[in-house]
Amino acid sequence: MTKVSFYNGLTADDKKLIVFDYEITNKTNKQIDAIAGWQAVFKAYQSNPNTAGELTVGALPADTSEQILNDQTQTIKKGGTVHCRAAYELASDTKNVTLKAYKGDGGRYLGKHVYKIGTFQDQEFDVGVN
């Protein structure tokens, strides 16, 4: 995890987002891409009295670089590293977000990290490649 950010929606009707910037390295001979790697390991939650509170994957914010958009679905070579982002729609703009890690999709629970809601920034379109 290299950075965690909070974004307002593009319109008043859009949900606010939590965005995780991360690097992923393929240390195996398996075919993996940045999105599949993330989704196999992480799930995000916000406290909810009636359900598990799992957050819905959201659209990446407008300032996401072309490089990230291009690399996120590309197969990562063994030993290769790519930078990527994952976004989730927040159910609440005040409740903490818990990111839980699992050993592969449906695997054993590895741990969690709780993120306090930070300052929300407006989305701005990226004019260059990061």
Short mmCIF file of C-alpha atoms in Angstrom, two decimals:
data_model
loop_
_atom_site.label_atom_id
_atom_site.label_comp_id
_atom_site.label_asym_id
_atom_site.label_seq_id
_atom_site.Cartn_x
_atom_site.Cartn_y
_atom_site.Cartn_z
CA MET A 1 0.00 0.00 0.00
CA THR A 2 1.56 3.26 -1.03
CA LYS A 3 -1.26 5.73 -0.37
CA VAL A 4 -4.88 5.97 0.80
CA SER A 5 -7.06 8.85 -0.39
CA PHE A 6 -10.67 9.98 -0.06
CA TYR A 7 -12.60 11.53 -2.95
CA ASN A 8 -15.92 13.27 -3.41
CA GLY A 9 -18.08 11.91 -6.22
CA LEU A 10 -18.01 13.61 -9.60
CA THR A 11 -21.65 14.66 -9.13
CA ALA A 12 -23.77 15.28 -6.05
CA ASP A 13 -25.48 11.90 -6.61
CA ASP A 14 -22.21 9.93 -6.68
CA LYS A 15 -20.98 8.18 -3.55
CA LYS A 16 -17.73 9.25 -1.95
CA LEU A 17 -14.74 6.96 -2.44
CA ILE A 18 -11.83 5.50 -0.55
CA VAL A 19 -8.94 4.83 -2.93
CA PHE A 20 -5.99 2.55 -2.23
CA ASP A 21 -2.84 3.10 -4.30
CA TYR A 22 -0.62 0.02 -4.25
CA GLU A 23 2.21 -1.86 -5.91
CA ILE A 24 1.96 -5.52 -6.78
CA THR A 25 4.86 -7.82 -7.63
CA ASN A 26 4.40 -11.23 -9.20
CA LYS A 27 6.72 -13.57 -7.28
CA THR A 28 5.29 -16.71 -8.88
CA ASN A 29 4.99 -18.34 -12.28
CA LYS A 30 1.21 -17.80 -12.19
CA GLN A 31 -0.52 -15.39 -14.53
CA ILE A 32 -1.75 -12.49 -12.43
CA ASP A 33 -2.78 -8.91 -13.08
CA ALA A 34 -3.07 -6.02 -10.63
CA ILE A 35 -6.87 -6.11 -10.33
CA ALA A 36 -7.13 -9.88 -9.90
CA GLY A 37 -4.26 -9.82 -7.40
CA TRP A 38 -5.98 -7.16 -5.30
CA GLN A 39 -9.42 -8.78 -5.44
CA ALA A 40 -8.01 -12.18 -4.47
CA VAL A 41 -6.53 -10.76 -1.27
CA PHE A 42 -8.49 -7.70 -0.07
CA LYS A 43 -12.06 -6.83 0.92
CA ALA A 44 -13.20 -3.48 2.38
CA TYR A 45 -15.92 -3.01 5.02
CA GLN A 46 -17.71 -0.28 6.97
CA SER A 47 -19.58 -1.01 10.18
CA ASN A 48 -23.23 -1.82 9.59
CA PRO A 49 -25.70 -3.08 12.22
CA ASN A 50 -27.55 -5.43 9.86
CA THR A 51 -25.05 -6.83 7.32
CA ALA A 52 -21.35 -7.60 6.92
CA GLY A 53 -20.95 -4.09 5.50
CA GLU A 54 -18.77 -5.11 2.55
CA LEU A 55 -18.17 -2.10 0.32
CA THR A 56 -18.91 -2.04 -3.41
CA VAL A 57 -16.02 -1.57 -5.81
CA GLY A 58 -16.22 1.92 -7.29
CA ALA A 59 -14.96 3.65 -10.40
CA LEU A 60 -11.39 4.92 -10.21
CA PRO A 61 -11.17 8.68 -9.67
CA ALA A 62 -10.69 11.05 -12.58
CA ASP A 63 -7.02 11.72 -11.74
CA THR A 64 -6.00 8.09 -12.28
CA SER A 65 -3.07 8.03 -14.71
CA GLU A 66 -3.21 6.42 -18.13
CA GLN A 67 -0.31 4.21 -17.04
CA ILE A 68 -2.36 2.72 -14.20
CA LEU A 69 -5.40 2.27 -16.46
CA ASN A 70 -3.24 0.50 -19.06
CA ASP A 71 -1.32 -1.72 -16.61
CA GLN A 72 -4.16 -2.82 -14.32
CA THR A 73 -5.33 -5.69 -16.55
CA GLN A 74 -1.99 -6.64 -18.08
CA THR A 75 -0.37 -9.90 -17.00
CA ILE A 76 2.54 -9.14 -14.68
CA LYS A 77 5.73 -11.03 -15.57
CA LYS A 78 7.46 -13.04 -12.84
CA GLY A 79 9.50 -10.50 -10.85
CA GLY A 80 7.60 -7.59 -12.44
CA THR A 81 5.93 -4.84 -10.40
CA VAL A 82 3.09 -2.52 -11.40
CA HIS A 83 1.40 0.40 -9.67
CA CYS A 84 -2.37 0.30 -9.43
CA ARG A 85 -5.41 1.62 -7.59
CA ALA A 86 -8.56 0.15 -6.07
CA ALA A 87 -11.61 2.27 -5.24
CA TYR A 88 -14.62 1.51 -3.07
CA GLU A 89 -17.87 3.42 -2.67
CA LEU A 90 -18.30 4.52 0.93
CA ALA A 91 -21.53 3.66 2.71
CA SER A 92 -20.78 6.41 5.25
CA ASP A 93 -18.46 9.40 5.09
CA THR A 94 -17.78 9.22 8.84
CA LYS A 95 -17.35 5.52 9.76
CA ASN A 96 -13.92 3.91 9.62
CA VAL A 97 -13.07 1.52 6.77
CA THR A 98 -11.64 -1.89 7.60
CA LEU A 99 -9.51 -3.52 4.93
CA LYS A 100 -9.23 -7.28 5.48
CA ALA A 101 -6.64 -9.52 3.82
CA TYR A 102 -7.09 -13.17 2.90
CA LYS A 103 -4.67 -15.73 1.45
CA GLY A 104 -6.17 -15.87 -2.04
CA ASP A 105 -9.84 -15.76 -2.95
CA GLY A 106 -11.74 -17.60 -0.23
CA GLY A 107 -8.51 -18.36 1.63
CA ARG A 108 -7.68 -18.06 5.29
CA TYR A 109 -7.89 -14.70 7.02
CA LEU A 110 -4.52 -12.94 7.32
CA GLY A 111 -5.35 -9.70 9.11
CA LYS A 112 -6.88 -6.27 8.85
CA HIS A 113 -6.10 -2.57 8.97
CA VAL A 114 -8.57 0.13 9.99
CA TYR A 115 -8.53 3.48 8.17
CA LYS A 116 -10.07 6.58 9.66
CA ILE A 117 -11.95 8.71 7.17
CA GLY A 118 -9.72 11.55 6.02
CA THR A 119 -10.27 14.78 4.14
CA PHE A 120 -12.26 14.40 0.95
CA GLN A 121 -10.78 15.92 -2.17
CA ASP A 122 -12.60 16.86 -5.34
CA GLN A 123 -11.82 14.81 -8.40
CA GLU A 124 -9.75 16.57 -11.01
CA PHE A 125 -8.89 15.21 -14.41
CA ASP A 126 -5.28 14.20 -14.93
CA VAL A 127 -3.74 16.12 -17.82
CA GLY A 128 -0.52 14.07 -17.97
CA VAL A 129 0.80 10.59 -17.42
CA ASN A 130 2.17 9.83 -13.97
#
